[in-house]
PDB file of C-alpha atoms in Angstrom:
ATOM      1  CA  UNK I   1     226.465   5.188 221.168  1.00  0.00           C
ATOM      2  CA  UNK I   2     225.143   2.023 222.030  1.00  0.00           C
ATOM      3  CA  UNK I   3     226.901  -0.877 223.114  1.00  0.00           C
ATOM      4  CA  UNK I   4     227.713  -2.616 220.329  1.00  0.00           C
ATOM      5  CA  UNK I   5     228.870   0.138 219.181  1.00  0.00           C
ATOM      6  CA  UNK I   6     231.587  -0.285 221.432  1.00  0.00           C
ATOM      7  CA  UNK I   7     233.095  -3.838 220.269  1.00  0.00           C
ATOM      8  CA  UNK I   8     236.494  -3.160 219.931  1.00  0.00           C
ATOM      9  CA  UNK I   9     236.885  -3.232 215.803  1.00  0.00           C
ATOM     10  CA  UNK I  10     239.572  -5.700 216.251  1.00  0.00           C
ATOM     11  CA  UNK I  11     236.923  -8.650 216.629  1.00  0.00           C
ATOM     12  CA  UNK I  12     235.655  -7.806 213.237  1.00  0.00           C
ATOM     13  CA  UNK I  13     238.315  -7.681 211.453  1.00  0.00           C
ATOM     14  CA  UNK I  14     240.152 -10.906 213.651  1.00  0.00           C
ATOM     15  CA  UNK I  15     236.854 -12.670 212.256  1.00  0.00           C
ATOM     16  CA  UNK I  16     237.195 -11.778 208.774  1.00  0.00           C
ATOM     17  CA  UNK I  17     240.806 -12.683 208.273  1.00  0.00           C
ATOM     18  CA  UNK I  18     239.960 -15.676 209.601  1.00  0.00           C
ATOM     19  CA  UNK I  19     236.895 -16.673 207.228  1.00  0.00           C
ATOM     20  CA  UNK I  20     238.604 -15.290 203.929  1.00  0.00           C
ATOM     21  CA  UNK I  21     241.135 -15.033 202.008  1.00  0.00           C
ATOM     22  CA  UNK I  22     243.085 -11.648 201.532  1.00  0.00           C
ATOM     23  CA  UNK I  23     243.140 -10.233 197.923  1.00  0.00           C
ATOM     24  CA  UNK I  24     246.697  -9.502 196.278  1.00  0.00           C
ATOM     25  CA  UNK I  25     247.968  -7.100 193.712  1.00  0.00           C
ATOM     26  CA  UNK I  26     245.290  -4.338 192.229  1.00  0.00           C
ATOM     27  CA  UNK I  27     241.449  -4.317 192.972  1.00  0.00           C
ATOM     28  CA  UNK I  28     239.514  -4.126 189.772  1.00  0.00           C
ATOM     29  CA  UNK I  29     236.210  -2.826 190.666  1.00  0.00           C
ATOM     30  CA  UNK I  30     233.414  -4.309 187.775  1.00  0.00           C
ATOM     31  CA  UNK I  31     230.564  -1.460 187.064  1.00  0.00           C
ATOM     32  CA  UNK I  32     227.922  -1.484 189.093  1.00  0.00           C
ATOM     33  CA  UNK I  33     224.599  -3.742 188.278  1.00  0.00           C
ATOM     34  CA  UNK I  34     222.184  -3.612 190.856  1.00  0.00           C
ATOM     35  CA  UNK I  35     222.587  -0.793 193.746  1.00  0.00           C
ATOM     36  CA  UNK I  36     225.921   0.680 193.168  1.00  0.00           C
ATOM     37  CA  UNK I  37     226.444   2.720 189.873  1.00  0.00           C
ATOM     38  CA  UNK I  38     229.077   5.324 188.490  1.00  0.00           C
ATOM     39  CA  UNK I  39     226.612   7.807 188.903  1.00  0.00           C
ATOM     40  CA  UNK I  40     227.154   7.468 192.757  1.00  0.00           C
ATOM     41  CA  UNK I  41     231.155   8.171 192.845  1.00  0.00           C
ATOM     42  CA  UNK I  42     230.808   9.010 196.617  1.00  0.00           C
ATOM     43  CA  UNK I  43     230.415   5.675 197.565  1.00  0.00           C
ATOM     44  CA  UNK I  44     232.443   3.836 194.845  1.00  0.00           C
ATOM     45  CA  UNK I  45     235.087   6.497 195.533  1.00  0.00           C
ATOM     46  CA  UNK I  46     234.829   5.232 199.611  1.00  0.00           C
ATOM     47  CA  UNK I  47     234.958   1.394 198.820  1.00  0.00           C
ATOM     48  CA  UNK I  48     237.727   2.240 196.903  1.00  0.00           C
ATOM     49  CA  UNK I  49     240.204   4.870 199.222  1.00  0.00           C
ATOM     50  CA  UNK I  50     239.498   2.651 202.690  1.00  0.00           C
ATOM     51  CA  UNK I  51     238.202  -0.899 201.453  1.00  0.00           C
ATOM     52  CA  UNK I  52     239.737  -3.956 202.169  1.00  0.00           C
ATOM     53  CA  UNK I  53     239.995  -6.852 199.579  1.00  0.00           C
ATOM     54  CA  UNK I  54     238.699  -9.938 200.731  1.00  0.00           C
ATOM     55  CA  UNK I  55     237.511 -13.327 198.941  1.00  0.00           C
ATOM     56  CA  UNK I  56     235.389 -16.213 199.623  1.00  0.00           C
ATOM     57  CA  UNK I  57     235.172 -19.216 198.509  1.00  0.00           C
ATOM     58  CA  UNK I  58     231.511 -20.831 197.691  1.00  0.00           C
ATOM     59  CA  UNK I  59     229.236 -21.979 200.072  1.00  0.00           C
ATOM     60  CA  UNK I  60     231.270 -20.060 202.676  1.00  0.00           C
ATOM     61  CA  UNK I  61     229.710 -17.535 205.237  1.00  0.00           C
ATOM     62  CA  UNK I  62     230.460 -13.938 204.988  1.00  0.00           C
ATOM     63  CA  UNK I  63     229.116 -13.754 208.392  1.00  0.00           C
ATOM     64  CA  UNK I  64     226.983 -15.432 210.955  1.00  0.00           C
ATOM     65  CA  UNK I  65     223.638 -14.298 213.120  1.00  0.00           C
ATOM     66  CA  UNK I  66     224.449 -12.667 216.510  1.00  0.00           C
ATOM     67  CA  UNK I  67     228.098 -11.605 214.832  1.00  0.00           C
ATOM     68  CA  UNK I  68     229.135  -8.158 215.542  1.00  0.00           C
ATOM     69  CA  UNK I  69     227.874  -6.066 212.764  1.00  0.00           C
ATOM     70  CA  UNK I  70     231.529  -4.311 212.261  1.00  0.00           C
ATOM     71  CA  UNK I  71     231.408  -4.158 208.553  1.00  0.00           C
ATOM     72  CA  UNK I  72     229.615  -2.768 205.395  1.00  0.00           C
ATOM     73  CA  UNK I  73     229.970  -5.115 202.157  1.00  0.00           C
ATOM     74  CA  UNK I  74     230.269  -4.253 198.631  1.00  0.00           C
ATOM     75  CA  UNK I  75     230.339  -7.395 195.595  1.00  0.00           C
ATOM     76  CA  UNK I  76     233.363  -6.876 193.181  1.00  0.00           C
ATOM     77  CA  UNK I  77     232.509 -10.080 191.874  1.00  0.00           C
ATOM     78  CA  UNK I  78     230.302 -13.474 192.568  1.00  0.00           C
ATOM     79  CA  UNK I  79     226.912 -13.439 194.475  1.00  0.00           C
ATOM     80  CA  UNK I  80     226.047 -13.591 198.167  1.00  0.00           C
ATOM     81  CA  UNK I  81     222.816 -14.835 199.865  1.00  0.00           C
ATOM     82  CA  UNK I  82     221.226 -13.521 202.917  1.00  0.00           C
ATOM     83  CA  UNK I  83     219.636 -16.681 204.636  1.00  0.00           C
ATOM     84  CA  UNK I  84     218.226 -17.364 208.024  1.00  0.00           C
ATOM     85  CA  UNK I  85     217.322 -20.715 209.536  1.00  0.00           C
ATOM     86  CA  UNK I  86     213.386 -20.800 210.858  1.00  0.00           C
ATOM     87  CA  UNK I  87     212.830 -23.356 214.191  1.00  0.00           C
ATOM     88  CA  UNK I  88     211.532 -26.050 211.779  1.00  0.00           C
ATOM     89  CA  UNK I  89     214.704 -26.170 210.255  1.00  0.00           C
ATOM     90  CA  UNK I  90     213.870 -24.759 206.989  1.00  0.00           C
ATOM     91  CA  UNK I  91     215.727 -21.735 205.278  1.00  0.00           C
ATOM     92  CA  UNK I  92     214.353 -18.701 204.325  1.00  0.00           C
ATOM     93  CA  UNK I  93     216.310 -16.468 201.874  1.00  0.00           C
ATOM     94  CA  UNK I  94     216.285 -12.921 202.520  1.00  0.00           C
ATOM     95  CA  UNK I  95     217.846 -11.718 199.364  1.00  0.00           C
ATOM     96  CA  UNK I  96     220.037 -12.240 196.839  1.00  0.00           C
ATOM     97  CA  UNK I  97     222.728  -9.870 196.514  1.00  0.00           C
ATOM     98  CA  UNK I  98     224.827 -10.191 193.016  1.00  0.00           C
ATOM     99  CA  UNK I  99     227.929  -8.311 192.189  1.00  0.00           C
ATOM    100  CA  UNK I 100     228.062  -3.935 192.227  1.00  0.00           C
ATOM    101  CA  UNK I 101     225.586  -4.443 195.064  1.00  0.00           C
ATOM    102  CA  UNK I 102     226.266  -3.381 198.768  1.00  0.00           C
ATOM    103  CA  UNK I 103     224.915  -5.582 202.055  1.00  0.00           C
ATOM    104  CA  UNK I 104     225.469  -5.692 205.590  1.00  0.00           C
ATOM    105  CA  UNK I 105     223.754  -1.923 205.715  1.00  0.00           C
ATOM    106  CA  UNK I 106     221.152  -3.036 207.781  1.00  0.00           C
ATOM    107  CA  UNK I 107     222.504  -4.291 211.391  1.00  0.00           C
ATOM    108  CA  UNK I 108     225.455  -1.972 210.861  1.00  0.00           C
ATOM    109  CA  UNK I 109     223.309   1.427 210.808  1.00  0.00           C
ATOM    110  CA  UNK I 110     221.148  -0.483 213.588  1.00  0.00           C
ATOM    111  CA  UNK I 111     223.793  -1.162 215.800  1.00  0.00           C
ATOM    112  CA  UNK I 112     222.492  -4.625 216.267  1.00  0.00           C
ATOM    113  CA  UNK I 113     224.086  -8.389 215.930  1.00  0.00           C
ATOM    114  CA  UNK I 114     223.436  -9.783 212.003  1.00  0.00           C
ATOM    115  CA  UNK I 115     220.206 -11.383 211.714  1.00  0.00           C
ATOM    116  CA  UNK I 116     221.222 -13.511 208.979  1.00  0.00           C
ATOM    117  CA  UNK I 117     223.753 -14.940 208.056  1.00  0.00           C
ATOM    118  CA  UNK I 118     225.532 -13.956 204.782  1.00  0.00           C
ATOM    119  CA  UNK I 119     226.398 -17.190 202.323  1.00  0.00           C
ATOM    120  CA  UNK I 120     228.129 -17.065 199.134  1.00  0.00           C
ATOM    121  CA  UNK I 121     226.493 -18.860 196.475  1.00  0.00           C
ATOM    122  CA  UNK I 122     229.597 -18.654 194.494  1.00  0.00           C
ATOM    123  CA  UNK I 123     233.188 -17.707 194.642  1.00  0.00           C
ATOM    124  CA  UNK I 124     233.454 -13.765 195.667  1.00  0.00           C
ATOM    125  CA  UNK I 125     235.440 -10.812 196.038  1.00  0.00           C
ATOM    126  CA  UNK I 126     234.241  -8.598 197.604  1.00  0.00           C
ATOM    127  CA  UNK I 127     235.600  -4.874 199.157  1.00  0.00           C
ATOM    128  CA  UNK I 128     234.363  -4.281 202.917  1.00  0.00           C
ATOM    129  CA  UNK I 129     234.701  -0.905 205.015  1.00  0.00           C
ATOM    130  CA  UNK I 130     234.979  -0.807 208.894  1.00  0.00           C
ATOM    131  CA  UNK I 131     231.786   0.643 211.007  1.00  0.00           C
ATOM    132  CA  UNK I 132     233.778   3.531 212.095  1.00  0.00           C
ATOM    133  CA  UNK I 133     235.158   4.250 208.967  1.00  0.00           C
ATOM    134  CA  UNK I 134     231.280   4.222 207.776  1.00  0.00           C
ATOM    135  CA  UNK I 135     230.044   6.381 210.348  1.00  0.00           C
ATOM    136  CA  UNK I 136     232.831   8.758 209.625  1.00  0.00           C
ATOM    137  CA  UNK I 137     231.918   9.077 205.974  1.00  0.00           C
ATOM    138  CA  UNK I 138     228.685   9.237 206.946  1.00  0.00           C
ATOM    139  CA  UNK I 139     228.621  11.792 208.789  1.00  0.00           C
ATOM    140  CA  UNK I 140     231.469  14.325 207.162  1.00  0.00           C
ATOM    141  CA  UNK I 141     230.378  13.428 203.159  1.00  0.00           C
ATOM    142  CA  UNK I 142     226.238  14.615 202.020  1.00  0.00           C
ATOM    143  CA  UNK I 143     226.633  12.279 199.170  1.00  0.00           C
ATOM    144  CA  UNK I 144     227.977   9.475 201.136  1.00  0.00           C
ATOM    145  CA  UNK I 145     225.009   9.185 203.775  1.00  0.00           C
ATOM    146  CA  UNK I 146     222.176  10.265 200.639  1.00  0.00           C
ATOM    147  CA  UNK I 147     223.482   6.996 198.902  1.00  0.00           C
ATOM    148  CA  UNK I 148     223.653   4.719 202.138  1.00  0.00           C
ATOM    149  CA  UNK I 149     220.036   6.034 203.002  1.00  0.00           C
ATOM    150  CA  UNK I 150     218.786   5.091 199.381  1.00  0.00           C
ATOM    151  CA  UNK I 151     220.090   1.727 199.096  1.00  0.00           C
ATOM    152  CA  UNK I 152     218.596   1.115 202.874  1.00  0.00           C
ATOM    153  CA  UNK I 153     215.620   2.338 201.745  1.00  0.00           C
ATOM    154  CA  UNK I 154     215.320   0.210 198.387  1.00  0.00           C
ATOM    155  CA  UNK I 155     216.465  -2.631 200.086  1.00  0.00           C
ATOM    156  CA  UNK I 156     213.007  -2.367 202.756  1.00  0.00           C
ATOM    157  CA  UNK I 157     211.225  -0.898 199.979  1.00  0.00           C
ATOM    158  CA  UNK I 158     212.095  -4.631 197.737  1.00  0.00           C
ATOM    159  CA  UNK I 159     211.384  -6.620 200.950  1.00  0.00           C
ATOM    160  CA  UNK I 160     207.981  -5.280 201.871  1.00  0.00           C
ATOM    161  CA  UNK I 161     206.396  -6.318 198.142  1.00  0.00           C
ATOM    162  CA  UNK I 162     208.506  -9.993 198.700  1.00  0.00           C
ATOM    163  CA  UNK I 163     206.150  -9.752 201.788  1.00  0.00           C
ATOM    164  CA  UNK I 164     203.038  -8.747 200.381  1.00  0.00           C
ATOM    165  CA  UNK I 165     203.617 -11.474 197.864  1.00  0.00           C
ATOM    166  CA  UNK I 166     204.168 -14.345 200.105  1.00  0.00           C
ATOM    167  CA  UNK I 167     201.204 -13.538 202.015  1.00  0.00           C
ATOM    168  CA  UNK I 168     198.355 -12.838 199.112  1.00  0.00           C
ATOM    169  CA  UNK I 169     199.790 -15.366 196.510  1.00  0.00           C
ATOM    170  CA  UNK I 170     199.154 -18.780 195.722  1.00  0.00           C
ATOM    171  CA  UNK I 171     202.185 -21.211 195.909  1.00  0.00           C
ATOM    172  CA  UNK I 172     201.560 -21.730 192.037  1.00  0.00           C
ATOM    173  CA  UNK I 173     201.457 -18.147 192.213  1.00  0.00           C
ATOM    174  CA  UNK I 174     204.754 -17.228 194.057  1.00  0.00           C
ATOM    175  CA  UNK I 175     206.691 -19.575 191.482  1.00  0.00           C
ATOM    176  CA  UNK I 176     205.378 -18.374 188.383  1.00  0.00           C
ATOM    177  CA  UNK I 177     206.562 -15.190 189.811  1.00  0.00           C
ATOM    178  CA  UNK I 178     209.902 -15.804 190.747  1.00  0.00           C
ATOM    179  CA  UNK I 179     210.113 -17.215 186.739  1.00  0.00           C
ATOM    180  CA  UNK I 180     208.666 -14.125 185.851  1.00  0.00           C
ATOM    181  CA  UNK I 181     211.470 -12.025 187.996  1.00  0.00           C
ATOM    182  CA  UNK I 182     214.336 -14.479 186.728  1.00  0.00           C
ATOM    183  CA  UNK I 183     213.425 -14.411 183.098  1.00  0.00           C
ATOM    184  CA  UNK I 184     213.205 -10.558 183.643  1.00  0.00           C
ATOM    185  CA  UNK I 185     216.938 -10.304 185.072  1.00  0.00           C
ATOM    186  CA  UNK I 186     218.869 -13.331 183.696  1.00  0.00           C
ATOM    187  CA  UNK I 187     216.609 -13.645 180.726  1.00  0.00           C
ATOM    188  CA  UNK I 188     218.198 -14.703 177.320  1.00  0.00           C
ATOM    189  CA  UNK I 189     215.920 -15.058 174.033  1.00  0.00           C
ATOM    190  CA  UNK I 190     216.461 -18.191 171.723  1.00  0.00           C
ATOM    191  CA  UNK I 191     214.337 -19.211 168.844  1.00  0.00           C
ATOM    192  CA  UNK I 192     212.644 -21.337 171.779  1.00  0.00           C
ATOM    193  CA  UNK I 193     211.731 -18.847 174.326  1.00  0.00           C
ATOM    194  CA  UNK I 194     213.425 -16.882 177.084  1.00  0.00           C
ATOM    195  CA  UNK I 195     216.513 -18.531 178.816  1.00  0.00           C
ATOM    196  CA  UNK I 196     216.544 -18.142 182.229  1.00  0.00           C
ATOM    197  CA  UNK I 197     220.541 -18.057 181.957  1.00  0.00           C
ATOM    198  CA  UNK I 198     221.020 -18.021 185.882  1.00  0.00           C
ATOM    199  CA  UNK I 199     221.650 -21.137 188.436  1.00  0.00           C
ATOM    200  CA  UNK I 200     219.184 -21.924 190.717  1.00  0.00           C
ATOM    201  CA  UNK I 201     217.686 -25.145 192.512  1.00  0.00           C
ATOM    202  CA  UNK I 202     214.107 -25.768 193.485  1.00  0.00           C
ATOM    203  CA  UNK I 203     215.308 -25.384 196.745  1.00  0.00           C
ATOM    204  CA  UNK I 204     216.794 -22.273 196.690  1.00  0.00           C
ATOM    205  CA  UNK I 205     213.483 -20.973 194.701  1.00  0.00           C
ATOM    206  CA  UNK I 206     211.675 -22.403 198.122  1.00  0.00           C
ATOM    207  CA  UNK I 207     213.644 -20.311 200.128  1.00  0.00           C
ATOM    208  CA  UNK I 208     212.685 -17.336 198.485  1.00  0.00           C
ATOM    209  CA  UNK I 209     209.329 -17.590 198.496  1.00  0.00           C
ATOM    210  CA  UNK I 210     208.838 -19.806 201.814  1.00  0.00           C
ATOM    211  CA  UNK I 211     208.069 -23.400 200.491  1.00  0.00           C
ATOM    212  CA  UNK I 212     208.827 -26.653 200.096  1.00  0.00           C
ATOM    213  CA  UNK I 213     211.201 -28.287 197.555  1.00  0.00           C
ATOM    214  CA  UNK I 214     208.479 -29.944 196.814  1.00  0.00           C
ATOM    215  CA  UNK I 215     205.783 -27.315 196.128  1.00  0.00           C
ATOM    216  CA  UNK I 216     208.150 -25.859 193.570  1.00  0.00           C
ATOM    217  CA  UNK I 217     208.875 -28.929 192.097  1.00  0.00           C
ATOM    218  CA  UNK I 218     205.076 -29.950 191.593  1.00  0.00           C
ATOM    219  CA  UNK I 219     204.523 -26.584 190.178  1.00  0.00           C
ATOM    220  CA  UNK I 220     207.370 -26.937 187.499  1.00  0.00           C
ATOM    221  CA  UNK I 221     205.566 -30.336 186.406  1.00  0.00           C
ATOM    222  CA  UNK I 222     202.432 -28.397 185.897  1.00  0.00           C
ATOM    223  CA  UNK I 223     203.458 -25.637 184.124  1.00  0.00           C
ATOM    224  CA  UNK I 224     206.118 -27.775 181.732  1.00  0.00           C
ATOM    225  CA  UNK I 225     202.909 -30.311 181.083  1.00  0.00           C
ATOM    226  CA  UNK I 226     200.939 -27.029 180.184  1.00  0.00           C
ATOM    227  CA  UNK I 227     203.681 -25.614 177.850  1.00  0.00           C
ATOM    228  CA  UNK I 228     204.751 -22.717 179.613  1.00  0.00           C
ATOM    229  CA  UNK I 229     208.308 -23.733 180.037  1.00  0.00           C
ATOM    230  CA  UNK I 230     210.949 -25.559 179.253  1.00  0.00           C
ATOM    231  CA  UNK I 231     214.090 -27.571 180.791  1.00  0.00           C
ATOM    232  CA  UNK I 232     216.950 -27.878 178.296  1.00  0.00           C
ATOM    233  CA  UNK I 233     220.677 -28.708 179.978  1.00  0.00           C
ATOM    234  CA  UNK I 234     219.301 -28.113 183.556  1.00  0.00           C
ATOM    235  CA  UNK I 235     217.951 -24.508 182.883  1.00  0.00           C
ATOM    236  CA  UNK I 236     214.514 -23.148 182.349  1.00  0.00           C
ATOM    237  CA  UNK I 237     212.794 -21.964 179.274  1.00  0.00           C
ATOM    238  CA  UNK I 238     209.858 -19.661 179.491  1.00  0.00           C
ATOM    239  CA  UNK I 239     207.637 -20.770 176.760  1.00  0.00           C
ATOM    240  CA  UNK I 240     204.588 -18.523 178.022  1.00  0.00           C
ATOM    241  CA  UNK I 241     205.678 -15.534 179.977  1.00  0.00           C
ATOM    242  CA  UNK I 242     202.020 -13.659 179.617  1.00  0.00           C
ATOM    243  CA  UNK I 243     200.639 -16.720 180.922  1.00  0.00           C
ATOM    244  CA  UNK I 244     203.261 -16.805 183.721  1.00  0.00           C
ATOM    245  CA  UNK I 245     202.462 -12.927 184.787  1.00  0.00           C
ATOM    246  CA  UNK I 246     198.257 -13.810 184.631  1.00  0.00           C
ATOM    247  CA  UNK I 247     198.983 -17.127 187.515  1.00  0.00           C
ATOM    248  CA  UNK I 248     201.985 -14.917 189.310  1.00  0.00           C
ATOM    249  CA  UNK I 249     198.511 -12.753 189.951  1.00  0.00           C
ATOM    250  CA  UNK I 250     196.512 -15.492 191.635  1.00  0.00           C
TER     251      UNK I 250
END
């Protein structure tokens, strides 16, 4: 077991109560979207015999880099961002984790401080279980550990094409394929186009992909004045979503 391994719990928890607010009455627990699905009841079934309630209020940190890793993270509701700070200054978002989807995997199986630091881009309520209750599981329940290996794995498996992709793609590239991506998950049709029905800045699109505000924002001029999308009431319209996928390949 390696050292910290060894934090007492206590600090965990201690930290927690003292960045969130503790849930009351019954936990309703939404179906799962993303990573966690009825089709997995080992985990649900965990999150719901030895998870704690907890909510957050937006912009709030779930946790901080170099915090104990003493906890594993499921979203009842609201969406969390994993972001970490580069030396410049400029943020660089990991992922975006929305609700029936489990974080905090990573350190906690690693037995290492968080890297990132855990933001909620909206209020959230989320369940959490303790590192020794997770190891526990882990180790007595098949199902349990299958699960926590998959989502682990998906998780690496989603972050080493976000990888290949900033490295072989264009900037114009990278942003007509995080369109591409959000009209594909938040998508909406209207008699215009697709609706990307989902909150996001230019910033927080730079994050993603590792560019300036104002890369993204030149790129939105270009492909608006060549009729491939849309801003009604502060949201995008994709006008041209082949056209989107053929520049998302440059």
């Amino acid at each position: 077991m390696g050292i910290l391994a060894s934090v007492n719990s206590n600090q965990g928890t201690t930290m927690l109560h003292a960045k969130a607010i503790e849930l009351q009455g019954d936990r309703l627990l939404p179906p799962g979207l993303t990573v966690v699905t009825d089709s997995e009841p080992e985990l649900r079934g965990a999150f719901e015999a030895h998870g704690k309630a907890l909510t957050f209020r937006r912009h709030s940190a779930v946790y901080t880099p170099e915090d104990v890793a003493g906890h594993l993270y499921w979203i009842c509701e609201g969406e969390v961002s994993l972001e970490r700070s580069v030396l410049d200054g400029r943020e660089f978002t990991l992922d975006h984790c929305g609700a029936g989807t489990v974080f905090g995997e990573i350190e906690l199986l690693l037995e290492m401080p968080r890297q990132y630091a855990a933001v909620c881009r909206a209020d959230a309520a989320l369940l959490t279980l303790p590192r020794h209750k997770v190891m526990e599981l882990r180790g007595a329940d098949p199902g349990f550990a299958w699960t926590l290996n998959r989502i682990l794995a998906e998780r690496q498996s989603r972050l080493q094409a976000r990888l290949e992709a900033l490295l072989f793609r264009s900037a114009h590239g990278k942003v007509a394929q995080m369109l591409a991506d959000l009209a594909r998950d938040h998508g909406r049709p209207t008699r215009e186009g697709m609706l990307i029905d989902y909150p996001i800045t230019h910033q927080e699109i730079a994050n993603l992909i590792a560019a300036t505000r104002e890369t993204v924002s030149h790129a939105f001029i270009e492909f608006r004045n060549s009729g491939l999308i849309a801003t009604r009431e502060r949201r995008t319209v994709i006008l041209d979503l082949n056209k989107l996928n053929e520049i998302a390949l440059v």
